[in-house]
Coordinates of N, CA, C and O and ligand atoms in Angstrom, one line a residue:
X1 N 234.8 205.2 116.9 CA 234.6 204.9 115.5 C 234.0 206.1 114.7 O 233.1 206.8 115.3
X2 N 234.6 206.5 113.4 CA 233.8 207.4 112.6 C 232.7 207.0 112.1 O 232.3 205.8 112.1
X3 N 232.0 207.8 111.5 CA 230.4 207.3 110.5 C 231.3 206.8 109.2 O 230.8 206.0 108.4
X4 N 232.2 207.1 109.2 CA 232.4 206.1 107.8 C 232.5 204.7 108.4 O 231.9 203.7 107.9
X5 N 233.2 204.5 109.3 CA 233.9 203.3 109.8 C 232.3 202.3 110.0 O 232.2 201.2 109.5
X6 N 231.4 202.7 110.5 CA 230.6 202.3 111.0 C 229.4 202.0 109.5 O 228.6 201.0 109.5
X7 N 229.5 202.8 108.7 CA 228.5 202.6 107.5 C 229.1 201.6 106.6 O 228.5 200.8 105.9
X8 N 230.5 201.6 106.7 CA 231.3 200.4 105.6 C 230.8 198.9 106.6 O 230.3 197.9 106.1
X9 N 231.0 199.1 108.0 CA 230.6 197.6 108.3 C 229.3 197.2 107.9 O 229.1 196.1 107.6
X10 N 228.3 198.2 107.7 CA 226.6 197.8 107.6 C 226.7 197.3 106.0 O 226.1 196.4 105.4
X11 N 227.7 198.4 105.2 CA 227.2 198.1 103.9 C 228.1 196.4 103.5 O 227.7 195.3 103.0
X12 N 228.9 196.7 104.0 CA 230.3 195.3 103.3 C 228.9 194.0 103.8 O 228.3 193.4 103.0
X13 N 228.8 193.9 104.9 CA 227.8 193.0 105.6 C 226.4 192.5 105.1 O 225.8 191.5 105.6
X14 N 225.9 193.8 103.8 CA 224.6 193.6 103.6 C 223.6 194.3 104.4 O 222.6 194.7 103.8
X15 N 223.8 194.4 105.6 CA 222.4 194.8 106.8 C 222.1 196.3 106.1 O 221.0 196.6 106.2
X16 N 223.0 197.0 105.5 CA 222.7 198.1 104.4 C 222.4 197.8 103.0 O 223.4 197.3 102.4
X17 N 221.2 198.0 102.1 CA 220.9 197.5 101.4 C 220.8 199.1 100.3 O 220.0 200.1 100.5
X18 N 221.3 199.1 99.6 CA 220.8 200.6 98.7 C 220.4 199.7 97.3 O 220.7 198.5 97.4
X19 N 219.9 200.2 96.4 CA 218.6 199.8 95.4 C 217.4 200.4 95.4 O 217.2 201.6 95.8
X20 N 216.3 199.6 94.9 CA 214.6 199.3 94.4 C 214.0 198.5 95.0 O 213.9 197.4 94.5
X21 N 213.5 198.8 96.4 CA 212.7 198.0 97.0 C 211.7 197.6 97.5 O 211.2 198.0 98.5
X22 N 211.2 196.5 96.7 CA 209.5 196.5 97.3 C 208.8 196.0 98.4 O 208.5 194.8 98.7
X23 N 208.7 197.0 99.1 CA 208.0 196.4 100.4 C 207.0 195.8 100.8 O 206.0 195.9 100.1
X24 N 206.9 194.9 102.2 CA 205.6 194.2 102.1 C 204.5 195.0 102.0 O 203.5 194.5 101.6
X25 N 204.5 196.4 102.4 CA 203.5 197.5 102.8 C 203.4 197.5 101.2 O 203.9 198.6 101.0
X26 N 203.2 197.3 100.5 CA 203.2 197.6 98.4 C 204.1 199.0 98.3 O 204.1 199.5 97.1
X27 N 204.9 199.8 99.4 CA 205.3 200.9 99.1 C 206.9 200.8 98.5 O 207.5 200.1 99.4
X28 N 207.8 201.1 97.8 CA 209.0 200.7 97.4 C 210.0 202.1 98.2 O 209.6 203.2 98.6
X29 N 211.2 201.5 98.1 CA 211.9 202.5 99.2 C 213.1 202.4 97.8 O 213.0 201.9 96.7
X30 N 214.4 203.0 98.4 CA 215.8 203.3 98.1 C 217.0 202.5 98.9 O 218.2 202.4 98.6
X31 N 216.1 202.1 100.2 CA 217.2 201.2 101.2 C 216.4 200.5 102.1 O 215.3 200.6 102.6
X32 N 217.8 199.2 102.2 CA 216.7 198.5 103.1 C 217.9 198.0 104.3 O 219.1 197.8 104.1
X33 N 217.2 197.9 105.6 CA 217.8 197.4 106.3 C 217.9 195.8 106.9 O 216.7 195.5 106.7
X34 N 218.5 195.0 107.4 CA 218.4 193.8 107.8 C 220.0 193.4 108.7 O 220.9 192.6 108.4
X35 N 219.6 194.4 110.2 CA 220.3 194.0 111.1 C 220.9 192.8 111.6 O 221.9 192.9 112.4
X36 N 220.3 191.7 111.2 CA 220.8 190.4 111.1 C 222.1 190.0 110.8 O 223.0 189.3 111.4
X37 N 222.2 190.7 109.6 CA 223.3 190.4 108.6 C 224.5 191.0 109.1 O 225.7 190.8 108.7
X38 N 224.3 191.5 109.8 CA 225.7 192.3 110.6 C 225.7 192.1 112.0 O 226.7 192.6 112.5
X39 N 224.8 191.4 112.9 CA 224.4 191.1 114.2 C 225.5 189.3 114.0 O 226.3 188.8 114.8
X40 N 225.2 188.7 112.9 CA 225.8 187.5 112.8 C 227.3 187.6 113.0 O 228.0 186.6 113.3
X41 N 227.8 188.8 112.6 CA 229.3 188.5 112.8 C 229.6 189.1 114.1 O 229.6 190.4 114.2
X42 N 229.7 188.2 115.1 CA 230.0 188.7 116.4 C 231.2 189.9 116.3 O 231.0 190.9 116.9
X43 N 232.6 189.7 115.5 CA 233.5 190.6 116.2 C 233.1 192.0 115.8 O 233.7 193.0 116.3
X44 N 231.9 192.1 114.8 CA 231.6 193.4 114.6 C 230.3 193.9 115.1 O 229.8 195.0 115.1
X45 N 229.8 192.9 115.6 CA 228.8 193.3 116.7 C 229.8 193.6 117.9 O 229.4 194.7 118.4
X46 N 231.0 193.1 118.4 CA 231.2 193.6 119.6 C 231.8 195.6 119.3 O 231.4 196.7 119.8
X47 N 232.7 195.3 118.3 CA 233.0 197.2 117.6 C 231.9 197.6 118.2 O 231.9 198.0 119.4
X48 N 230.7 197.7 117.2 CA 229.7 198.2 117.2 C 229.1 198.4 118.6 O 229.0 199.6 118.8
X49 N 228.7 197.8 119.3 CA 228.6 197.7 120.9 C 229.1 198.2 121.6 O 228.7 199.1 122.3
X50 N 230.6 197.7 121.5 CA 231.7 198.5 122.8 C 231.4 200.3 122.2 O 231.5 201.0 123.1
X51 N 231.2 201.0 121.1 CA 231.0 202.1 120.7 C 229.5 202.7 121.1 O 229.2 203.8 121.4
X52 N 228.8 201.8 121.1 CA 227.6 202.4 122.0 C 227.7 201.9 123.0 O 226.6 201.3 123.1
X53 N 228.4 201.8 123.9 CA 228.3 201.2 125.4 C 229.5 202.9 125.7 O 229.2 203.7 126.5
X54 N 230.4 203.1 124.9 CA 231.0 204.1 125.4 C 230.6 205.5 125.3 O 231.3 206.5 125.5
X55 N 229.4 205.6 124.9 CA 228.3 206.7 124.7 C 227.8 206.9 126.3 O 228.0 207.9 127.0
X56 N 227.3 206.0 126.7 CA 226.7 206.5 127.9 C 227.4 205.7 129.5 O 226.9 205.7 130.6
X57 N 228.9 205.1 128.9 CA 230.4 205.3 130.3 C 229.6 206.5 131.4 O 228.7 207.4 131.2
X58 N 230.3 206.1 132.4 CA 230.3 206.9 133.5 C 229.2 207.8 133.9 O 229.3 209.0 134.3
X59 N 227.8 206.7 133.7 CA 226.3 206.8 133.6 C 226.0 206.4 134.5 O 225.0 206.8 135.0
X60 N 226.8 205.2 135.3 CA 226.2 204.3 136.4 C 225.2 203.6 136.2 O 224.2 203.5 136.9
X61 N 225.6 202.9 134.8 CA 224.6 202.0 134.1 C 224.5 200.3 135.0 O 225.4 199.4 134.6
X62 N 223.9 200.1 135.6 CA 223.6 199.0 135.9 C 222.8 197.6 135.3 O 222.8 196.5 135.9
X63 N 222.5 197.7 134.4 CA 221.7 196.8 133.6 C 221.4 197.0 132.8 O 221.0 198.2 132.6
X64 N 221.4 195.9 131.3 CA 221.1 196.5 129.9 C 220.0 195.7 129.6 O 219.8 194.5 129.8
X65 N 219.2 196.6 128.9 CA 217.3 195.4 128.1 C 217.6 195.7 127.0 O 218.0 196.8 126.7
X66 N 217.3 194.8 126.2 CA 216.4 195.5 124.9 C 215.4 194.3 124.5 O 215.6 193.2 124.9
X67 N 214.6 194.6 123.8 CA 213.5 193.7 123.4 C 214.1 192.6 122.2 O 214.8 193.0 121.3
X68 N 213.5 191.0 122.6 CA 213.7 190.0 121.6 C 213.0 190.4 120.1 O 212.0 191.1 120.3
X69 N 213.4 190.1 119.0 CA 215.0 189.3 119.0 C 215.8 190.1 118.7 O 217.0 189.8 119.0
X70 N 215.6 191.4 117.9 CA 217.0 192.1 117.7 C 217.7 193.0 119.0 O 218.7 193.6 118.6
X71 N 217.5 193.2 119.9 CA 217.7 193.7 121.2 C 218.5 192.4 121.8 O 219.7 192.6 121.8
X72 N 218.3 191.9 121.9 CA 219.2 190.6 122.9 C 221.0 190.6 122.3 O 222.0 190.3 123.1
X73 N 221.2 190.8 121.2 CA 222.5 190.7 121.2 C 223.3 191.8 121.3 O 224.5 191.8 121.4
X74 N 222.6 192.8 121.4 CA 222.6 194.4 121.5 C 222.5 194.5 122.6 O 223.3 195.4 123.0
X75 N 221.7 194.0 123.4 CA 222.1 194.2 124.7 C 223.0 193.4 125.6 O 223.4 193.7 126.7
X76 N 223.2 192.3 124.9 CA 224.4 191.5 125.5 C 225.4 192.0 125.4 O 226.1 191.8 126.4
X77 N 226.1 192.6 124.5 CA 227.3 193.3 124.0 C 227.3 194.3 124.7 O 228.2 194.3 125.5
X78 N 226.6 195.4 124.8 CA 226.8 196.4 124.8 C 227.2 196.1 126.6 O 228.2 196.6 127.2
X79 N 226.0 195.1 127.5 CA 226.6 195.1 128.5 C 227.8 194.7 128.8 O 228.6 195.4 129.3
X80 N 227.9 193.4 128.2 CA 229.4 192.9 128.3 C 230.6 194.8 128.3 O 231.4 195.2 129.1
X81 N 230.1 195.4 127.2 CA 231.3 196.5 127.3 C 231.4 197.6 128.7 O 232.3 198.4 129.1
X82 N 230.2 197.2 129.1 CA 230.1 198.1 130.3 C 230.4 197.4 131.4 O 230.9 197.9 132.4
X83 N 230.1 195.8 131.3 CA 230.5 194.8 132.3 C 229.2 194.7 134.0 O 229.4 194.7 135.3
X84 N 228.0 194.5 133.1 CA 227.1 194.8 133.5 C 226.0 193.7 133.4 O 226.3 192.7 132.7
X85 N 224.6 193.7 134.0 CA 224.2 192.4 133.4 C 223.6 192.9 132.0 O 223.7 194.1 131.6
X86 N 222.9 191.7 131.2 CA 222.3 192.2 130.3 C 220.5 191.4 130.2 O 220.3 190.2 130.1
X87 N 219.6 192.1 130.2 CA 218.1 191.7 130.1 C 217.5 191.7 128.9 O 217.5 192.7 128.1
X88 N 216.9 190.6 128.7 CA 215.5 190.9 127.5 C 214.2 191.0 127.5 O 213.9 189.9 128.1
X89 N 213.3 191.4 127.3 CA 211.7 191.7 127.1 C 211.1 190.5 125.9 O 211.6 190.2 124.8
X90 N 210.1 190.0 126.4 CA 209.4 189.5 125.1 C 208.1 189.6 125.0 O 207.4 189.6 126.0
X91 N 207.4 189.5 123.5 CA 205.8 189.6 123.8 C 205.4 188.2 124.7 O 206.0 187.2 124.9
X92 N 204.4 188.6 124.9 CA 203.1 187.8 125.2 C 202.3 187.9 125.2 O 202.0 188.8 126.0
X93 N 201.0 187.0 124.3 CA 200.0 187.7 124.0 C 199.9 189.2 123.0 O 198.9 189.9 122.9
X94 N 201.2 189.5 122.4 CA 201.0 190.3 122.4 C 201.9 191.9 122.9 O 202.3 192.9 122.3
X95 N 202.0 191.5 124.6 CA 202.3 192.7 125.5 C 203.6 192.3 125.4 O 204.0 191.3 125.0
X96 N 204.3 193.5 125.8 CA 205.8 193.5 126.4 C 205.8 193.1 127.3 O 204.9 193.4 128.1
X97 N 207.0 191.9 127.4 CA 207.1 191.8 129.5 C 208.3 191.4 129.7 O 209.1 191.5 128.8
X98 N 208.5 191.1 130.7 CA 209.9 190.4 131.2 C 209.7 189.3 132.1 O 209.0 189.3 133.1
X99 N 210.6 187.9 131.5 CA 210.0 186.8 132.0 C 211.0 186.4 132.2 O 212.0 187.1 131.9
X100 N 211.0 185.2 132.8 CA 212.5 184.3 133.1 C 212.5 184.8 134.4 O 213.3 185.7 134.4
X101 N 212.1 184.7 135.2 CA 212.1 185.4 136.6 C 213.5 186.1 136.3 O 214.5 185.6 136.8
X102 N 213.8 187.6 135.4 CA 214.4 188.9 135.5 C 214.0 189.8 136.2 O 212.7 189.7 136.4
X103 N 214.3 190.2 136.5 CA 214.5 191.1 137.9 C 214.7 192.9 137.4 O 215.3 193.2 136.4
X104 N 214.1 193.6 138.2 CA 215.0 195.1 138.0 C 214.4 195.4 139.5 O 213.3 195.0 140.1
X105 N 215.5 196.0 140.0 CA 215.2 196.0 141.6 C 215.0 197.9 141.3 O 215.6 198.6 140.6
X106 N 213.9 198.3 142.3 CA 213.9 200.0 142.6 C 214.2 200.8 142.5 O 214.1 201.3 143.6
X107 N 214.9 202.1 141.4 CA 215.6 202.7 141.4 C 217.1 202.4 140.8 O 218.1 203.1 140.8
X108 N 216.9 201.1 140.1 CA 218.0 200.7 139.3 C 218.4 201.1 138.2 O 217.7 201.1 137.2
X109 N 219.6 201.7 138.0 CA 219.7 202.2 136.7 C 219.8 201.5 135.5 O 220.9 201.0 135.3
X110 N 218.8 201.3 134.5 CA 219.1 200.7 133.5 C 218.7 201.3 131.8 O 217.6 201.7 131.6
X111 N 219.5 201.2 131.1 CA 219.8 201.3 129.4 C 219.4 200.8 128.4 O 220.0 200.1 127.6
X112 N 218.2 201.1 128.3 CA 217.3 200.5 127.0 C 218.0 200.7 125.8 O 218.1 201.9 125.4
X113 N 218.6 199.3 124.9 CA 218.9 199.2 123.6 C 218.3 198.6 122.5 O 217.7 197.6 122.9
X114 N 218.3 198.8 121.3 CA 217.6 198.5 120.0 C 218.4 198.0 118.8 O 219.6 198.3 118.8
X115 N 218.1 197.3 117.9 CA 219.3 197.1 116.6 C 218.5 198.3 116.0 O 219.0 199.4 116.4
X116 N 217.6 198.4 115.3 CA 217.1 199.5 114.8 C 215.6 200.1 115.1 O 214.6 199.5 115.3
X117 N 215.9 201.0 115.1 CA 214.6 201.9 115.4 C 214.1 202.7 114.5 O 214.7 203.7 114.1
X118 N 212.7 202.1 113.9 CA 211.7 202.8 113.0 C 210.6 203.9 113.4 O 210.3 205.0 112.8
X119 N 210.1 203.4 114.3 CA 209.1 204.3 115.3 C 209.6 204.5 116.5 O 209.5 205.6 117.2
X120 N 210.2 203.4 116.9 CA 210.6 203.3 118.6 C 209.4 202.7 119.4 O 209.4 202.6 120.6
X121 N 208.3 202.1 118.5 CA 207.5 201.5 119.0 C 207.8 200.4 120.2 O 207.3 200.4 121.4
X122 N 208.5 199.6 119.8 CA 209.0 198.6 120.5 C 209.7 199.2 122.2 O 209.5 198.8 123.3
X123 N 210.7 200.3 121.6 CA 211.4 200.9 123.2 C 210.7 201.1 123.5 O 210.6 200.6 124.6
X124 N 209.5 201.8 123.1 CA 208.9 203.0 124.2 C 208.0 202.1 125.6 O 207.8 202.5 126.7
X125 N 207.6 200.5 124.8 CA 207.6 199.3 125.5 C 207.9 198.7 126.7 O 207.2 198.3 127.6
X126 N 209.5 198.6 126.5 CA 210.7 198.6 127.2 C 210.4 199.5 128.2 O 209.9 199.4 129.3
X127 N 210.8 200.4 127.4 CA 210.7 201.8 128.6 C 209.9 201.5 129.8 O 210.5 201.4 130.8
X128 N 208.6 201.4 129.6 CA 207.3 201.3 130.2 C 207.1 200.2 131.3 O 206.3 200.2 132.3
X129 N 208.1 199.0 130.6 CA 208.5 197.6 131.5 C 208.7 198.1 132.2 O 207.9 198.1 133.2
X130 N 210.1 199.0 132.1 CA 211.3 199.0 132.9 C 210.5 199.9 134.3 O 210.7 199.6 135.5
X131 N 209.8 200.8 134.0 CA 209.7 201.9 134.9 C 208.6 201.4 135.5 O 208.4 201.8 136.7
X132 N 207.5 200.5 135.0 CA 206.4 199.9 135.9 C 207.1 199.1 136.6 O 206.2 198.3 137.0
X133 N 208.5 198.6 137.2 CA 208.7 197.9 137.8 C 210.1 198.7 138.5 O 211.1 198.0 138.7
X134 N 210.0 199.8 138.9 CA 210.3 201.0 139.9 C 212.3 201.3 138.9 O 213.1 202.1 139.4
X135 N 212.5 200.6 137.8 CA 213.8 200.9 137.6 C 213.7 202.3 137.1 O 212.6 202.9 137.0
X136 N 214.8 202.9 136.9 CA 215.3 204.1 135.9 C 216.1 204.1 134.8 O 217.3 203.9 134.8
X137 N 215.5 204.3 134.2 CA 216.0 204.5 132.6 C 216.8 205.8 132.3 O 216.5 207.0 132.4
X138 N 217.9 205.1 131.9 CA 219.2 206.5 131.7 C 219.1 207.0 130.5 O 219.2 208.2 130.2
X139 N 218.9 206.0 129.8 CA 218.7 206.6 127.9 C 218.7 205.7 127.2 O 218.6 204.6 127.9
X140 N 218.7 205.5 125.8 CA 218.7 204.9 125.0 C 219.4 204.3 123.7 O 219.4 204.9 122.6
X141 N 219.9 203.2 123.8 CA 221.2 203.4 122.6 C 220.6 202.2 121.5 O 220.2 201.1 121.7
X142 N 220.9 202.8 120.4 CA 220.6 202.2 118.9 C 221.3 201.8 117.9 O 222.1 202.7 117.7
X143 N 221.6 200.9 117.3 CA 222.5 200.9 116.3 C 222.1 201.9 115.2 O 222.8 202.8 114.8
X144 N 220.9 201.8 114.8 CA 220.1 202.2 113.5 C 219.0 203.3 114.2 O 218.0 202.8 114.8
X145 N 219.1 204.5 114.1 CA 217.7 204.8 113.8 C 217.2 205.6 112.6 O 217.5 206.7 112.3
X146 N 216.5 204.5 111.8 CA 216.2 205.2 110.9 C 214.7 206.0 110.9 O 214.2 206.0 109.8
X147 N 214.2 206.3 111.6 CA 212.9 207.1 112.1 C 213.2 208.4 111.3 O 212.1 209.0 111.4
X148 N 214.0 209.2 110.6 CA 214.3 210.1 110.3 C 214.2 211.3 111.5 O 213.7 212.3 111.3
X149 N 214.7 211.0 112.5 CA 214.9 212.2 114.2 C 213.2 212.2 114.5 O 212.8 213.0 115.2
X150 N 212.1 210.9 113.8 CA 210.6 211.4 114.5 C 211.0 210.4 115.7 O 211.0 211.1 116.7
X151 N 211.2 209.4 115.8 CA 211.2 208.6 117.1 C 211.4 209.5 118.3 O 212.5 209.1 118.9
X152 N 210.9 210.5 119.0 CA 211.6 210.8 120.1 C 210.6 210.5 121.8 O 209.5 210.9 122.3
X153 N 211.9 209.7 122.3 CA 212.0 209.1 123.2 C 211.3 209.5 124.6 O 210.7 209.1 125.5
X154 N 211.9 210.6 124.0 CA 212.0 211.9 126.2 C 213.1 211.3 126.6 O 213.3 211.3 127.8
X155 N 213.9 210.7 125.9 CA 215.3 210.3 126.7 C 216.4 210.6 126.0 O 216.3 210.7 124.8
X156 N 217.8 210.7 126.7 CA 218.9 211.1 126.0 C 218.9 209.6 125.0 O 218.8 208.5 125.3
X157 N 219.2 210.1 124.0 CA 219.3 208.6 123.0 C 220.3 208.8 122.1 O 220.5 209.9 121.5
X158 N 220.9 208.1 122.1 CA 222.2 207.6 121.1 C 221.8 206.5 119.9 O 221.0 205.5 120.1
X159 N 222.4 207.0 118.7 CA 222.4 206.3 117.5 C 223.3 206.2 116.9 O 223.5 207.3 116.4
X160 N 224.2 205.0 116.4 CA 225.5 204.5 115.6 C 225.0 205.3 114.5 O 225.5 206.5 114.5
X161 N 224.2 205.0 113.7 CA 223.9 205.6 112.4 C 222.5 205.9 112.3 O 221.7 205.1 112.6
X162 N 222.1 207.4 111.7 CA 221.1 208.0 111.7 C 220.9 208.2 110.4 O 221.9 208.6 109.9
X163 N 219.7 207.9 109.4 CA 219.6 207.5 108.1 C 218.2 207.6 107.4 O 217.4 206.9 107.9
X164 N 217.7 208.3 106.5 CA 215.9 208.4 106.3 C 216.3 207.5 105.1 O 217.3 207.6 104.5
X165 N 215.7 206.9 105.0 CA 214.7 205.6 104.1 C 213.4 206.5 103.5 O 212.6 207.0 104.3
X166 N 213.3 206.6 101.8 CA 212.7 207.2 101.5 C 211.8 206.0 101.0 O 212.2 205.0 100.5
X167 N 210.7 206.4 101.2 CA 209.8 205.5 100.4 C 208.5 206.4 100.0 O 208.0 207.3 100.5
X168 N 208.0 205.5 98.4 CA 207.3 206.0 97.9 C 206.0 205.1 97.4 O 205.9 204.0 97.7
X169 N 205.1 205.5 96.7 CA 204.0 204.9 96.5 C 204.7 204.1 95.0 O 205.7 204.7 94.6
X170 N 204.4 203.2 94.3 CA 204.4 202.9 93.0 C 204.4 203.7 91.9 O 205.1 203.4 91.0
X171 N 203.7 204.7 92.0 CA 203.1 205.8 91.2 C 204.2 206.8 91.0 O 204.8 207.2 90.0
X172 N 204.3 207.2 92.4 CA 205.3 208.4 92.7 C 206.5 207.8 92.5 O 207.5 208.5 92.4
X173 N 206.7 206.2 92.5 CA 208.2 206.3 92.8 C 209.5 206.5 91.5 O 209.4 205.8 90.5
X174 N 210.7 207.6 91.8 CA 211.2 208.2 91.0 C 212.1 207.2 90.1 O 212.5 207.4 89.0
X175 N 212.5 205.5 91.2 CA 213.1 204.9 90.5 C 212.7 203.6 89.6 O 213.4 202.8 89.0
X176 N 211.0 203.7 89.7 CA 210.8 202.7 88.7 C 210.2 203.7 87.6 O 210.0 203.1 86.5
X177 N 209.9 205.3 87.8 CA 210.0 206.5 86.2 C 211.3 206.1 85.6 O 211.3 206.1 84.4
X178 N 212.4 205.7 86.1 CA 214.1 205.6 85.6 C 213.6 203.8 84.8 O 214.1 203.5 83.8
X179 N 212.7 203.0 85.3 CA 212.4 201.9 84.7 C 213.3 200.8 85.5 O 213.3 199.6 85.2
X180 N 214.3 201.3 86.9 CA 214.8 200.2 87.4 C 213.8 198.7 87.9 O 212.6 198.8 88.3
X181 N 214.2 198.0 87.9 CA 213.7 196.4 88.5 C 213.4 196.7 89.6 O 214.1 197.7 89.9
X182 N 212.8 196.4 90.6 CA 212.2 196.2 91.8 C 212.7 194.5 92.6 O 212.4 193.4 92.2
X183 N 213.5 194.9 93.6 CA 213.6 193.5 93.9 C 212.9 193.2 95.8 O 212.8 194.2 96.4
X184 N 212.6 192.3 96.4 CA 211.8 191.8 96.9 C 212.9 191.9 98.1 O 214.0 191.4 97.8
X185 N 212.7 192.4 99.3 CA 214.0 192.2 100.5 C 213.8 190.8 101.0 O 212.7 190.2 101.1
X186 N 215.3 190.4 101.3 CA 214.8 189.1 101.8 C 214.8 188.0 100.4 O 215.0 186.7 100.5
X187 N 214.7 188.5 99.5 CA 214.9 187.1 98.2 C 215.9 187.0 98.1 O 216.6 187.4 99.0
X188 N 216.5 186.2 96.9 CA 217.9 185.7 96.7 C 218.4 186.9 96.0 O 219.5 187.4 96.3
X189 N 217.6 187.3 94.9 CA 218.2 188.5 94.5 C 219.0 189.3 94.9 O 220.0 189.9 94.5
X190 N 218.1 189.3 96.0 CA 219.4 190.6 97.3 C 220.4 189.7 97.5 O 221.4 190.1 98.2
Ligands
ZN201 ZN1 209.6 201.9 92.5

């Protein structure tokens, strides 16, 4: 798939949001994301998937994680494309873990995936599952990272679309000096 091909499905879908937006942090941005909105239409979650599952082919990927909830459909697809199983992480308390008596057996190779990644807070989590419980982590595949290239991993990582989200304070910000409306992510408005 090209980056255009891939940016028309986020935008037509909504999960790409461009505007005046005020976030819960009181800081207003230019774009907003909501992976949801494009995770809901399976046939373009599987596109999207089978293209990052064909990123890291012939890896000897044995198993796919990604953390609940936006990781589970991302990792189900992407395994499906590899034909592999697929795992999820969830808090508790709090912590990352892996429950459901899931398994990663010793030396297992497995592919930590994300819908989007802001910090990478959440993988680096994952990560940390995976390897406290003797697996190996091959790399990392994302639909989104919009971290602006700071998220870095220590792992080969793959990203559908790479994107900075500018945000600014109220004061500074250049599109309510233009006097645009501000709308709220997540309202009806959007
Ligand atoms: Zn503003």
């Amino acid at each position: 798939m090209t980056r255009e091909e891939i940016v028309d499905i986020f935008t037509a879908t909504g999960a790409m949001l461009t505007g005046h937006f005020r976030l819960t942090s009181g800081k207003h941005s230019n774009r907003y994301f909501q992976c949801a909105q494009v995770l809901q239409h399976p046939r373009y979650t599987e596109r999207l998937c089978h293209e990052l599952a064909q990123r890291f082919a012939g890896q000897g990927v044995q198993t796919v994680i990604g953390p609940a909830m936006g990781g589970i459909l991302v990792s189900y697809e992407v395994a499906r494309a590899l034909g592999v199983r697929s795992l999820f992480t969830e808090r508790e308390n709090g912590k990352m873990t892996l429950r459901r008596n899931f398994t990663i057996t010793p030396g297992e190779k497995v592919l930590v995936v994300e819908d989007v990644i802001t910090t990478g807070g959440s993988v680096a989590e994952v990560i940390e599952v995976v390897r406290n419980l003797g697996g190996q982590v091959v790399g990392v595949g994302v639909l989104v990272d919009r971290s602006n290239g700071q998220a870095n991993l220590g792992l080969p990582t793959e990203a559908l679309l790479t994107v900075s989200v500018e945000t600014f304070t109220p004061e500074d910000c250049p599109l309510c000096a233009q006097g645009i409306p501000t709308v709220k992510p997540g309202s009806r408005q959007v």
